[in-house]
Structures are given as structure tokens and as C-alpha cells.
Amino acid sequence: MAPDASGLPAISVSATQVQANGSFYIHSDLLGRIRSENLYVYRASPQRLREDVGQECQIAQDYRGRLIYELLQNADDAMANGGTSACIRFELTDTDLWVANSGRPLDEADVRGLCGVSASKKGAHGLNRRASIGHKGMGFKSVLEISDAPEVYSTAICFRFSPEDALRGVHPLVAEGKFDQVVRAPATRFPWPVEGPVSAWERLRSCGMNTAFRFPLREKMTDEQRERLDGGLRNLPVTSLIFLKHIGRIEVHVNRGEQPTAFAWTVLRQHLDGDTVREVPGFEVSGDYRITLISDEGPSETFLLSHDADIPIAAHRGGIDEFTWEGVEFTEVSLAARMADGQPVPLPEGWRRFHVFLPTGEPCPYDLLVSGAFGSNLSRQEIRVEDDENNYNKFLFAQAARVLRDRLLPRLLKEGSTVVNCLRLLDRRVAVGAQCATAAAQAFYEEVARHLADLVFLPGEGEERFSIRQCTVPP
């Protein structure tokens, strides 16, 4: 097959993905087909054009402040098929934010996801699907908070978005008389090829990155928005990495202002199976793990984590979207305790948050990190709990309490933690009998109290042990 002007093998316009020199490339005709498909939709339903413009604006607003977390999650998804380095790199300057990762290159489904909004492909279609989070493309659109013209680079394909390109994409509808004029079009529905080499992308490729995103910062960004982005990277909590299943390293470079900074964390995961300790690249199967976050400079952090990946949802579907969760039969939950010198220790107040794999805005009442495939609002900030015996989130909090009782506490004690230090993890730091700050926190508190009431682990004289229910506890 003769090469075309780009040096790649020539292919028919109907082909989407080809292989050359052992690597896969997505033919740029895919971008034209995506533009044509969206144009067809808007031609058939002009109202849809206005709806999609509004949707982009709404997503950028709803995900405000979540940009870094969403890009972390996207990169972790890209590592799912395994990799040698599993690295994500953030580079922020006064003009651009670059985010690159060493996961698999983009495929056609990824490109279509970035150019639209669809249910996440993280769970395969069919029976016994597993709970995942997010909607493919929605999290990416959070970048519209800071950038009008995102660019996407991958070893498979490179493309860009912009308001001007989107208007060019819908111009045929004006020529056809479908609209008198169009002053704004949904930017991410109209991808166009990136033309010419980009030195920053070539540099990142030479460092082993397979995909990168460039976000030219909006000229109209306020100083407050710029400082929030800057601070979000400089002060990225290490807890953001604990429940990500594949990323092995994160590198952050902030080169703006008078105090440039650079730091990196390496994630070491060890599977604890009885007395056997085995290093693993990620965690997906149920079990106990030791997660060590190793800083290139400064102290490391260690967490003991228990994970249950095989929780049948059954009839507990109250409060979740039937369409998104159709066919999903299993869910998951994890709990982690911060460790120092072999003992569990309190968390900084800012770390006490429930996680939907990444931190949410929901406070956790205990010195525990709790993560699960909770049903949440689009930006994963709020976990709603309703007083319904089949409420999904309430059920998942009960499962978290069960994992605490059956897995994490026994593992902590097996590793040499004292009962007193384990109990200190359950100090809510509020008056006795006080309600928790949110419905989610209250639901977890009630489930922990119920599940631990009859656990026989409190020491008495000699070898005797008691449950909490058997003890008289001072107020």
C-alpha cells in the first residue's frame, strides 16, 4: 500500500483505523464524518444546536473547579489496558495548560467521546456490567471553563476545537436557510485536524507520552480563575491518587508567577494476600492493599486499603438513573486508613472527604478515606441519600461499613495496629449524639454504628474480647 503525503499508508475514506509500522493511526476522515454527522443532526433538529451550546456552557459551570480531577480520571482510564510507566504530567504556564499521559493512544470511541456526550464505555455492554463513573466527554468539557480552543494530540490522531471552527462547521445550515445566522455553535462537536508539527507535543512524545491535551488559557480568565488553577495543581491532595487504579506516577510543573514549582509522586501498590505481599501495577480485584505514595522530594505517605469489587446491586436501585445504569449488576467500594510507624493515624481535616474515586465535596465523619461507585451529581460533588430501603447510595454506605468490619479492621489488627488506634479512627470530633453535617455522612455513621455493634474485638482482662454492645461506654 503506497504512502500518502503524510507518510502513512493510503487508505480508503471508509476506513477509520489502520496499522503502520506496528502502530495504529486513526484516519483524519473520522473527524470529517463526525462533523457531518453532527451537521445532519442539527439540520434535522435546529433546536438541538441551541441545546448543545447551552449544554457545553452548563457542563463547564457544573464542573467548575473539578478540571484537574477529571483529567486525572481520564488518564487513569487510559491506563486500564496496562502499561510500563502509567504516568500523567501537568505543565502550567501563563498561557497554556498541557496534560499528557502514557496510557494507550486514543481510539475511535475515545475521539467520539471527546466530541460528544455519551455513557462511559468503561463498563462493557451486556450482562453483568460493573458500575463506573461519569459520562464520556462530559468531564472533558469541564476544560471549557479555562479554554475556548482545546487541542488533542495522540500518536493515533491529532485534532482541535475552537468557536471559530465550530461556526465554520455549521455555516452550511445558514447557506441552506435553516438559520438566518448563527453566532455561537458547540465547539466540541466540530473537530478539525491539527496542522503542522507542535514542538511541545514532540517533546512529550519523546518522554513516552501517548496522548496530550493543550488548553490555551482564555484571555478573559480572571486573576481569581488563574490562581484557582495554579493553586489546584500546587496543592493537589495526595488522596487524589489513592483510589485511582492504574496511574503509577504523577508529575506537576507550574512555571508561572514568581515561584515556579515542580514535584512528583510515584504510586507503589502491594497486594496483601494472607502473609504474602506482592507488588501489583493496579488494583481491580477484591482484597487488601498497601498503597505507598513516594514523593521525589519530601516525606512519603502510606495507606492500608481494603477493596470489594464484587458487590451485587440486586434491587438497590433507588435514586440512580435507569438509563445509565441499565444492565449494571455489580458495584464496588474501598476504604483506606492513613498509616505511620505501623499504626493508623488521623487525617488532615481537608482529607476527610468521601470519594467517587476522586475527592468529592461531601465530608466523611471519620478519619477514614471512603471511595465507591456512588451515584452522584454530574460533577461528583454531591452524594444524595434518600430514606428508602432500596436507595442505592444508602446500600453502598452499608457495604462500606461491612468492608470496614470484615476487611479493614481485621487487616489493621493483623498488621499490628492497636485496638485503641483503630478506635481513634472513628472519632467524629463532635458532641455525642450530634447529627453529621450531611445526609451522606449521617448514613455512613449510622451504618458503621450498626455494623460494629456486635463485632467482638475490644480487649478485656486476659484473652477475653467484647463487642461494643457488651460494653458501657462513657458519654
CSV table of C-alpha atoms in Angstrom, one decimal:
chain,number,residue,atom,x,y,z
A,1,MET,CA,0.0,0.0,0.0
A,2,ALA,CA,1.6,3.3,-1.1
A,3,PRO,CA,2.1,6.0,1.5
A,4,ASP,CA,0.2,9.3,1.2
A,5,ALA,CA,1.6,12.8,1.6
A,6,SER,CA,1.8,12.3,5.4
A,7,GLY,CA,4.0,9.3,5.0
A,8,LEU,CA,1.2,6.9,6.3
A,9,PRO,CA,-0.3,4.2,4.2
A,10,ALA,CA,-3.1,5.4,2.0
A,11,ILE,CA,-6.5,4.0,3.0
A,12,SER,CA,-10.0,4.3,1.7
A,13,VAL,CA,-12.1,7.0,3.1
A,14,SER,CA,-14.4,4.4,4.7
A,15,ALA,CA,-11.6,3.0,6.8
A,16,THR,CA,-11.2,4.6,10.2
A,17,GLN,CA,-8.1,2.9,11.8
A,18,VAL,CA,-5.1,1.4,10.1
A,19,GLN,CA,-1.8,-0.1,11.2
A,20,ALA,CA,1.6,1.1,10.1
A,21,ASN,CA,5.0,0.2,11.4
A,22,GLY,CA,3.4,-1.6,14.3
A,23,SER,CA,1.3,1.4,15.5
A,24,PHE,CA,-2.3,2.3,14.9
A,25,TYR,CA,-3.4,5.5,13.3
A,26,ILE,CA,-6.9,6.9,13.0
A,27,HIS,CA,-7.5,8.4,9.6
A,28,SER,CA,-8.4,12.1,9.8
A,29,ASP,CA,-11.5,11.4,7.7
A,30,LEU,CA,-13.1,10.3,11.0
A,31,LEU,CA,-13.1,14.0,12.0
A,32,GLY,CA,-15.0,14.9,8.8
A,33,ARG,CA,-17.5,12.2,9.4
A,34,ILE,CA,-18.1,13.4,13.0
A,35,ARG,CA,-18.7,16.9,11.7
A,36,SER,CA,-21.0,15.6,9.0
A,37,GLU,CA,-23.0,13.5,11.5
A,38,ASN,CA,-23.5,16.4,13.8
A,39,LEU,CA,-24.4,18.7,10.9
A,40,TYR,CA,-27.1,16.1,9.9
A,41,VAL,CA,-28.5,16.2,13.5
A,42,TYR,CA,-28.7,20.0,13.5
A,43,ARG,CA,-30.2,20.0,10.0
A,44,ALA,CA,-33.0,17.7,11.2
A,45,SER,CA,-33.5,19.4,14.5
A,46,PRO,CA,-32.3,23.1,14.6
A,47,GLN,CA,-33.3,23.4,18.2
A,48,ARG,CA,-30.7,20.8,19.1
A,49,LEU,CA,-28.0,23.2,18.1
A,50,ARG,CA,-29.1,25.7,20.7
A,51,GLU,CA,-29.4,22.9,23.3
A,52,ASP,CA,-25.9,21.7,22.7
A,53,VAL,CA,-24.5,25.2,23.0
A,54,GLY,CA,-26.3,25.5,26.3
A,55,GLN,CA,-25.1,22.1,27.4
A,56,GLU,CA,-21.5,23.0,26.9
A,57,CYS,CA,-21.9,26.1,29.0
A,58,GLN,CA,-23.8,24.2,31.7
A,59,ILE,CA,-21.2,21.5,32.0
A,60,ALA,CA,-18.4,24.0,32.2
A,61,GLN,CA,-20.3,25.6,35.1
A,62,ASP,CA,-21.3,22.4,36.9
A,63,TYR,CA,-17.7,21.1,36.8
A,64,ARG,CA,-16.2,24.3,37.9
A,65,GLY,CA,-13.1,23.6,40.0
A,66,ARG,CA,-13.1,19.9,39.0
A,67,LEU,CA,-10.9,20.1,35.9
A,68,ILE,CA,-7.8,18.6,37.4
A,69,TYR,CA,-9.7,15.7,38.9
A,70,GLU,CA,-11.5,15.0,35.6
A,71,LEU,CA,-8.2,14.9,33.7
A,72,LEU,CA,-6.7,12.5,36.3
A,73,GLN,CA,-9.7,10.2,35.9
A,74,ASN,CA,-9.5,10.3,32.1
A,75,ALA,CA,-5.8,9.4,32.3
A,76,ASP,CA,-6.4,6.6,34.7
A,77,ASP,CA,-9.0,5.1,32.3
A,78,ALA,CA,-6.4,5.2,29.5
A,79,MET,CA,-4.0,3.1,31.7
A,80,ALA,CA,-6.6,0.3,32.1
A,81,ASN,CA,-5.1,-2.0,29.5
A,82,GLY,CA,-1.7,-1.9,31.2
A,83,GLY,CA,1.4,-0.1,30.5
A,84,THR,CA,5.0,0.2,31.6
A,85,SER,CA,5.1,3.7,33.0
A,86,ALA,CA,1.5,4.7,33.6
A,87,CYS,CA,2.4,8.4,34.0
A,88,ILE,CA,0.5,11.6,33.9
A,89,ARG,CA,2.1,15.0,33.6
A,90,PHE,CA,0.7,18.5,34.1
A,91,GLU,CA,2.5,21.6,32.8
A,92,LEU,CA,1.1,25.0,33.5
A,93,THR,CA,2.5,28.3,32.1
A,94,ASP,CA,1.0,31.8,31.9
A,95,THR,CA,-0.6,30.9,28.5
A,96,ASP,CA,-1.2,27.1,28.4
A,97,LEU,CA,-2.0,24.0,30.4
A,98,TRP,CA,-0.7,20.8,29.0
A,99,VAL,CA,-1.8,17.5,30.3
A,100,ALA,CA,-0.1,14.3,28.9
A,101,ASN,CA,-0.3,10.7,29.8
A,102,SER,CA,1.5,7.5,28.8
A,103,GLY,CA,-1.7,5.4,28.5
A,104,ARG,CA,-2.9,3.8,25.3
A,105,PRO,CA,-3.4,6.1,22.3
A,106,LEU,CA,-6.9,7.3,21.5
A,107,ASP,CA,-9.1,5.0,19.5
A,108,GLU,CA,-12.3,5.9,17.6
A,109,ALA,CA,-14.5,5.5,20.6
A,110,ASP,CA,-12.3,7.9,22.6
A,111,VAL,CA,-12.4,10.5,19.8
A,112,ARG,CA,-16.2,10.3,19.5
A,113,GLY,CA,-16.5,10.6,23.3
A,114,LEU,CA,-14.4,13.8,23.3
A,115,CYS,CA,-16.6,15.1,20.5
A,116,GLY,CA,-19.9,14.4,22.2
A,117,VAL,CA,-21.5,13.2,25.4
A,118,SER,CA,-22.3,9.5,25.8
A,119,ALA,CA,-22.5,7.0,28.6
A,120,SER,CA,-19.0,6.0,29.7
A,121,LYS,CA,-17.6,3.0,27.9
A,122,LYS,CA,-15.7,1.9,31.0
A,123,GLY,CA,-18.3,-0.8,31.6
A,124,ALA,CA,-18.8,-3.2,28.7
A,125,HIS,CA,-22.2,-3.6,27.2
A,126,GLY,CA,-24.2,-6.7,28.0
A,127,LEU,CA,-24.9,-8.7,31.1
A,128,ASN,CA,-23.1,-8.3,34.5
A,129,ARG,CA,-21.7,-4.8,33.7
A,130,ARG,CA,-19.9,-3.1,36.5
A,131,ALA,CA,-20.6,0.3,37.9
A,132,SER,CA,-18.4,3.1,36.6
A,133,ILE,CA,-18.5,6.8,36.9
A,134,GLY,CA,-19.1,9.8,34.6
A,135,HIS,CA,-20.2,10.2,31.1
A,136,LYS,CA,-17.7,10.0,28.3
A,137,GLY,CA,-17.0,13.6,27.1
A,138,MET,CA,-18.7,15.4,30.0
A,139,GLY,CA,-15.7,15.6,32.2
A,140,PHE,CA,-13.5,16.7,29.3
A,141,LYS,CA,-15.9,19.6,28.6
A,142,SER,CA,-15.0,20.9,32.1
A,143,VAL,CA,-11.9,22.4,30.3
A,144,LEU,CA,-14.2,24.9,28.7
A,145,GLU,CA,-14.0,26.8,32.0
A,146,ILE,CA,-10.4,27.8,31.2
A,147,SER,CA,-10.0,27.3,27.4
A,148,ASP,CA,-12.0,28.2,24.3
A,149,ALA,CA,-9.9,26.1,22.0
A,150,PRO,CA,-8.7,22.8,23.4
A,151,GLU,CA,-6.3,20.7,21.3
A,152,VAL,CA,-5.9,16.9,21.4
A,153,TYR,CA,-2.7,15.1,20.5
A,154,SER,CA,-2.3,11.4,20.3
A,155,THR,CA,0.1,9.0,18.5
A,156,ALA,CA,-3.1,7.9,16.6
A,157,ILE,CA,-4.6,11.3,15.7
A,158,CYS,CA,-4.4,15.0,16.5
A,159,PHE,CA,-7.3,17.4,16.4
A,160,ARG,CA,-8.5,20.7,17.7
A,161,PHE,CA,-11.7,22.6,18.7
A,162,SER,CA,-12.5,26.3,18.6
A,163,PRO,CA,-15.5,28.6,18.5
A,164,GLU,CA,-14.5,29.9,15.1
A,165,ASP,CA,-14.1,26.4,13.7
A,166,ALA,CA,-17.5,25.4,15.1
A,167,LEU,CA,-19.1,28.3,13.3
A,168,ARG,CA,-17.4,27.2,10.1
A,169,GLY,CA,-18.8,23.8,10.7
A,170,VAL,CA,-22.4,25.0,10.9
A,171,HIS,CA,-22.1,27.6,8.1
A,172,PRO,CA,-23.8,25.2,5.5
A,173,LEU,CA,-27.0,25.4,7.6
A,174,VAL,CA,-27.0,29.2,7.2
A,175,ALA,CA,-26.5,28.8,3.5
A,176,GLU,CA,-29.4,26.4,3.3
A,177,GLY,CA,-31.7,28.8,5.2
A,178,LYS,CA,-32.1,26.7,8.3
A,179,PHE,CA,-30.8,29.6,10.3
A,180,ASP,CA,-30.8,33.3,9.5
A,181,GLN,CA,-27.5,33.5,11.3
A,182,VAL,CA,-25.5,31.5,13.9
A,183,VAL,CA,-23.5,33.5,16.4
A,184,ARG,CA,-22.4,30.5,18.5
A,185,ALA,CA,-22.0,26.8,17.9
A,186,PRO,CA,-21.0,23.9,20.2
A,187,ALA,CA,-17.2,23.8,19.8
A,188,THR,CA,-16.6,20.2,20.8
A,189,ARG,CA,-19.0,18.9,18.2
A,190,PHE,CA,-16.8,20.0,15.3
A,191,PRO,CA,-13.2,18.6,15.4
A,192,TRP,CA,-10.6,19.7,12.9
A,193,PRO,CA,-7.1,18.3,12.2
A,194,VAL,CA,-4.1,20.0,13.8
A,195,GLU,CA,-1.8,21.2,11.0
A,196,GLY,CA,1.9,21.1,11.2
A,197,PRO,CA,4.3,19.8,14.0
A,198,VAL,CA,3.9,21.1,17.5
A,199,SER,CA,7.2,21.2,19.4
A,200,ALA,CA,5.7,20.7,22.9
A,201,TRP,CA,3.9,17.6,21.7
A,202,GLU,CA,7.0,16.2,20.1
A,203,ARG,CA,8.9,16.8,23.4
A,204,LEU,CA,6.2,15.0,25.4
A,205,ARG,CA,6.2,12.1,22.9
A,206,SER,CA,9.9,11.7,23.3
A,207,CYS,CA,9.2,11.3,27.1
A,208,GLY,CA,7.0,8.4,26.5
A,209,MET,CA,3.6,10.2,26.4
A,210,ASN,CA,1.0,8.7,24.0
A,211,THR,CA,-1.8,11.4,24.5
A,212,ALA,CA,-1.7,15.0,25.4
A,213,PHE,CA,-4.1,17.9,25.7
A,214,ARG,CA,-3.2,21.5,25.2
A,215,PHE,CA,-5.6,24.1,26.8
A,216,PRO,CA,-4.7,27.6,25.7
A,217,LEU,CA,-5.9,29.7,28.6
A,218,ARG,CA,-8.7,32.1,27.8
A,219,GLU,CA,-7.7,35.7,27.6
A,220,LYS,CA,-10.8,36.6,29.6
A,221,MET,CA,-9.8,34.3,32.5
A,222,THR,CA,-9.9,36.4,35.7
A,223,ASP,CA,-7.0,36.5,38.1
A,224,GLU,CA,-9.1,34.5,40.5
A,225,GLN,CA,-9.6,31.8,38.0
A,226,ARG,CA,-5.9,31.7,37.2
A,227,GLU,CA,-5.0,31.5,40.8
A,228,ARG,CA,-7.5,28.7,41.4
A,229,LEU,CA,-6.0,26.7,38.6
A,230,ASP,CA,-2.5,27.4,39.8
A,231,GLY,CA,-3.4,26.5,43.4
A,232,GLY,CA,-5.2,23.4,42.4
A,233,LEU,CA,-2.1,22.0,40.9
A,234,ARG,CA,0.4,23.2,43.6
A,235,ASN,CA,-1.9,21.9,46.4
A,236,LEU,CA,-3.2,18.8,44.7
A,237,PRO,CA,-4.0,16.4,47.6
A,238,VAL,CA,-2.2,13.1,47.6
A,239,THR,CA,-5.6,11.5,48.4
A,240,SER,CA,-6.4,12.1,44.7
A,241,LEU,CA,-4.1,9.2,43.9
A,242,ILE,CA,-5.2,6.6,46.4
A,243,PHE,CA,-8.2,5.2,44.7
A,244,LEU,CA,-7.1,5.6,41.1
A,245,LYS,CA,-6.4,2.1,39.9
A,246,HIS,CA,-3.7,2.4,37.3
A,247,ILE,CA,-1.7,5.6,37.4
A,248,GLY,CA,1.8,4.9,38.6
A,249,ARG,CA,3.2,8.4,38.6
A,250,ILE,CA,2.1,12.0,38.5
A,251,GLU,CA,4.4,14.9,37.6
A,252,VAL,CA,3.4,18.6,38.1
A,253,HIS,CA,5.3,21.5,36.7
A,254,VAL,CA,4.0,25.0,37.3
A,255,ASN,CA,6.0,27.7,35.6
A,256,ARG,CA,4.2,30.9,36.1
A,257,GLY,CA,4.5,33.8,38.6
A,258,GLU,CA,7.5,34.4,40.8
A,259,GLN,CA,7.5,31.0,42.4
A,260,PRO,CA,7.7,28.2,39.8
A,261,THR,CA,7.4,24.7,41.3
A,262,ALA,CA,7.8,21.1,40.3
A,263,PHE,CA,7.0,17.9,42.2
A,264,ALA,CA,6.2,14.3,41.5
A,265,TRP,CA,4.6,11.3,43.3
A,266,THR,CA,5.2,7.6,42.4
A,267,VAL,CA,2.4,5.2,43.4
A,268,LEU,CA,3.5,1.8,44.8
A,269,ARG,CA,0.7,-0.8,45.2
A,270,GLN,CA,1.2,-4.0,47.1
A,271,HIS,CA,-1.5,-6.7,47.3
A,272,LEU,CA,-1.6,-8.3,50.8
A,273,ASP,CA,-2.8,-11.9,50.5
A,274,GLY,CA,-2.6,-13.5,53.9
A,275,ASP,CA,1.1,-13.2,54.7
A,276,THR,CA,2.1,-12.8,51.1
A,277,VAL,CA,3.0,-9.3,49.8
A,278,ARG,CA,3.1,-8.9,46.0
A,279,GLU,CA,3.7,-5.7,44.1
A,280,VAL,CA,1.0,-5.0,41.5
A,281,PRO,CA,0.6,-2.3,38.8
A,282,GLY,CA,-3.0,-1.5,39.9
A,283,PHE,CA,-5.9,-2.8,41.9
A,284,GLU,CA,-9.1,-4.1,40.4
A,285,VAL,CA,-9.7,-7.4,42.2
A,286,SER,CA,-11.1,-7.6,45.7
A,287,GLY,CA,-8.5,-7.7,48.5
A,288,ASP,CA,-6.3,-5.7,50.8
A,289,TYR,CA,-3.6,-3.4,49.6
A,290,ARG,CA,-0.8,-1.2,50.8
A,291,ILE,CA,-0.6,2.0,48.9
A,292,THR,CA,2.6,4.0,49.2
A,293,LEU,CA,2.9,7.4,47.6
A,294,ILE,CA,6.6,8.2,47.2
A,295,SER,CA,7.5,11.8,46.8
A,296,ASP,CA,10.5,12.8,44.7
A,297,GLU,CA,11.2,15.3,47.5
A,298,GLY,CA,9.7,15.2,50.9
A,299,PRO,CA,8.0,12.5,53.0
A,300,SER,CA,6.1,9.6,51.6
A,301,GLU,CA,2.5,8.6,52.6
A,302,THR,CA,1.3,5.1,53.2
A,303,PHE,CA,-2.3,3.8,53.4
A,304,LEU,CA,-3.8,0.4,54.1
A,305,LEU,CA,-6.7,-0.2,51.8
A,306,SER,CA,-9.5,-2.8,51.6
A,307,HIS,CA,-11.4,-3.2,48.3
A,308,ASP,CA,-14.5,-5.1,47.4
A,309,ALA,CA,-15.0,-5.1,43.6
A,310,ASP,CA,-17.9,-7.6,43.5
A,311,ILE,CA,-20.9,-6.2,45.3
A,312,PRO,CA,-24.2,-7.3,43.6
A,313,ILE,CA,-26.6,-4.3,43.3
A,314,ALA,CA,-29.7,-6.5,43.1
A,315,ALA,CA,-32.8,-4.4,43.9
A,316,HIS,CA,-30.9,-1.5,45.4
A,317,ARG,CA,-31.5,0.9,42.5
A,318,GLY,CA,-33.4,3.8,44.2
A,319,GLY,CA,-32.1,7.2,43.3
A,320,ILE,CA,-29.9,6.2,40.3
A,321,ASP,CA,-30.6,6.9,36.6
A,322,GLU,CA,-32.2,3.9,35.0
A,323,PHE,CA,-30.8,4.5,31.5
A,324,THR,CA,-27.1,5.0,32.6
A,325,TRP,CA,-27.3,2.1,35.0
A,326,GLU,CA,-29.2,-0.3,32.7
A,327,GLY,CA,-27.5,-3.7,32.8
A,328,VAL,CA,-25.1,-2.8,35.6
A,329,GLU,CA,-25.2,-5.6,38.1
A,330,PHE,CA,-22.1,-5.1,40.3
A,331,THR,CA,-20.7,-2.2,42.2
A,332,GLU,CA,-17.6,-1.6,44.3
A,333,VAL,CA,-16.3,0.2,47.4
A,334,SER,CA,-13.0,0.8,49.1
A,335,LEU,CA,-11.8,2.1,52.5
A,336,ALA,CA,-8.3,3.3,53.4
A,337,ALA,CA,-6.5,4.2,56.6
A,338,ARG,CA,-3.5,6.5,56.7
A,339,MET,CA,-0.5,4.7,58.4
A,340,ALA,CA,2.6,5.9,60.2
A,341,ASP,CA,5.0,3.7,62.0
A,342,GLY,CA,2.7,0.8,61.6
A,343,GLN,CA,-0.3,2.5,63.2
A,344,PRO,CA,-3.4,4.2,61.8
A,345,VAL,CA,-3.3,7.9,62.3
A,346,PRO,CA,-5.7,10.8,61.9
A,347,LEU,CA,-6.3,12.6,58.6
A,348,PRO,CA,-5.9,16.3,58.0
A,349,GLU,CA,-9.3,17.9,58.1
A,350,GLY,CA,-9.2,18.6,54.4
A,351,TRP,CA,-8.7,15.0,53.5
A,352,ARG,CA,-11.8,13.8,55.3
A,353,ARG,CA,-14.0,13.5,52.2
A,354,PHE,CA,-16.0,10.8,50.5
A,355,HIS,CA,-14.5,9.8,47.2
A,356,VAL,CA,-16.2,8.8,44.0
A,357,PHE,CA,-12.7,7.5,43.1
A,358,LEU,CA,-11.6,11.2,43.4
A,359,PRO,CA,-12.5,13.6,46.2
A,360,THR,CA,-16.0,15.0,46.4
A,361,GLY,CA,-17.3,17.9,48.4
A,362,GLU,CA,-19.0,15.5,50.8
A,363,PRO,CA,-17.4,15.4,54.3
A,364,CYS,CA,-16.6,12.0,55.9
A,365,PRO,CA,-17.3,11.8,59.6
A,366,TYR,CA,-14.3,9.6,60.3
A,367,ASP,CA,-10.6,9.5,59.9
A,368,LEU,CA,-11.1,7.1,57.0
A,369,LEU,CA,-11.0,7.5,53.2
A,370,VAL,CA,-14.1,6.0,51.7
A,371,SER,CA,-14.5,5.6,48.0
A,372,GLY,CA,-17.1,3.9,45.8
A,373,ALA,CA,-19.1,4.0,42.7
A,374,PHE,CA,-21.7,6.2,44.4
A,375,GLY,CA,-24.5,7.8,42.4
A,376,SER,CA,-23.7,11.5,42.4
A,377,ASN,CA,-24.4,14.7,40.5
A,378,LEU,CA,-22.6,15.2,37.2
A,379,SER,CA,-19.5,16.8,38.8
A,380,ARG,CA,-19.2,14.2,41.5
A,381,GLN,CA,-19.5,16.8,44.2
A,382,GLU,CA,-22.7,15.6,46.0
A,383,ILE,CA,-23.8,12.2,47.1
A,384,ARG,CA,-27.5,12.1,47.7
A,385,VAL,CA,-29.1,9.7,50.1
A,386,GLU,CA,-32.9,9.1,50.5
A,387,ASP,CA,-34.8,7.3,53.2
A,388,ASP,CA,-35.7,4.4,51.0
A,389,GLU,CA,-34.8,0.8,51.8
A,390,ASN,CA,-33.7,0.3,48.2
A,391,ASN,CA,-31.8,3.5,47.9
A,392,TYR,CA,-28.5,2.7,46.1
A,393,ASN,CA,-26.2,5.1,47.9
A,394,LYS,CA,-27.6,4.1,51.3
A,395,PHE,CA,-27.0,0.5,50.3
A,396,LEU,CA,-23.4,1.3,49.3
A,397,PHE,CA,-22.7,3.0,52.6
A,398,ALA,CA,-23.8,-0.1,54.3
A,399,GLN,CA,-21.4,-2.1,52.1
A,400,ALA,CA,-18.6,0.3,53.1
A,401,ALA,CA,-19.4,-0.3,56.8
A,402,ARG,CA,-19.3,-4.0,56.1
A,403,VAL,CA,-15.9,-3.8,54.4
A,404,LEU,CA,-14.6,-1.8,57.4
A,405,ARG,CA,-15.8,-4.5,59.8
A,406,ASP,CA,-14.9,-7.6,57.8
A,407,ARG,CA,-11.7,-6.5,56.0
A,408,LEU,CA,-10.1,-3.2,57.0
A,409,LEU,CA,-10.2,-3.6,60.8
A,410,PRO,CA,-9.0,-7.2,60.7
A,411,ARG,CA,-6.2,-6.3,58.4
A,412,LEU,CA,-5.2,-3.4,60.6
A,413,LEU,CA,-5.1,-5.6,63.6
A,414,LYS,CA,-3.2,-8.3,61.7
A,415,GLU,CA,-0.6,-5.7,60.7
A,416,GLY,CA,0.0,-4.8,64.4
A,417,SER,CA,-2.3,-1.9,64.9
A,418,THR,CA,-3.6,-1.4,68.4
A,419,VAL,CA,-7.3,-1.5,69.1
A,420,VAL,CA,-7.1,2.0,70.7
A,421,ASN,CA,-5.6,3.5,67.5
A,422,CYS,CA,-8.2,1.7,65.4
A,423,LEU,CA,-11.0,3.2,67.6
A,424,ARG,CA,-9.5,6.6,67.2
A,425,LEU,CA,-10.2,6.4,63.5
A,426,LEU,CA,-13.9,6.5,64.5
A,427,ASP,CA,-13.7,9.8,66.5
A,428,ARG,CA,-16.2,12.1,64.8
A,429,ARG,CA,-14.9,15.1,66.7
A,430,VAL,CA,-18.4,16.3,67.5
A,431,ALA,CA,-20.6,16.2,70.6
A,432,VAL,CA,-22.1,12.8,71.5
A,433,GLY,CA,-25.4,12.3,69.7
A,434,ALA,CA,-24.9,15.2,67.3
A,435,GLN,CA,-26.1,14.8,63.7
A,436,CYS,CA,-23.5,14.7,60.9
A,437,ALA,CA,-23.1,17.6,58.6
A,438,THR,CA,-24.7,15.9,55.6
A,439,ALA,CA,-27.2,13.1,54.8
A,440,ALA,CA,-24.4,11.1,53.2
A,441,ALA,CA,-22.2,11.4,56.3
A,442,GLN,CA,-25.1,10.6,58.6
A,443,ALA,CA,-26.0,7.5,56.6
A,444,PHE,CA,-22.4,6.2,56.8
A,445,TYR,CA,-22.3,7.0,60.6
A,446,GLU,CA,-25.5,5.0,61.2
A,447,GLU,CA,-24.3,2.0,59.2
A,448,VAL,CA,-20.9,2.0,60.9
A,449,ALA,CA,-22.6,2.0,64.3
A,450,ARG,CA,-24.9,-0.8,63.3
A,451,HIS,CA,-22.2,-3.0,61.7
A,452,LEU,CA,-19.7,-2.6,64.5
A,453,ALA,CA,-22.1,-3.0,67.4
A,454,ASP,CA,-21.6,-6.8,67.6
A,455,LEU,CA,-18.0,-7.1,66.4
A,456,VAL,CA,-16.0,-8.8,69.2
A,457,PHE,CA,-12.7,-7.0,69.2
A,458,LEU,CA,-12.4,-4.9,72.4
A,459,PRO,CA,-9.9,-6.3,74.8
A,460,GLY,CA,-10.7,-7.2,78.3
A,461,GLU,CA,-8.7,-8.8,81.0
A,462,GLY,CA,-6.5,-11.7,79.8
A,463,GLU,CA,-7.6,-13.1,76.4
A,464,GLU,CA,-11.2,-12.1,76.7
A,465,ARG,CA,-12.8,-9.9,74.0
A,466,PHE,CA,-16.0,-8.0,73.9
A,467,SER,CA,-18.3,-6.2,71.4
A,468,ILE,CA,-19.2,-2.6,71.7
A,469,ARG,CA,-22.8,-3.6,72.5
A,470,GLN,CA,-21.5,-5.5,75.5
A,471,CYS,CA,-19.7,-2.5,77.0
A,472,THR,CA,-20.8,0.5,78.9
A,473,VAL,CA,-19.2,3.4,77.2
A,474,PRO,CA,-18.9,6.8,79.0
A,475,PRO,CA,-20.8,9.7,77.2
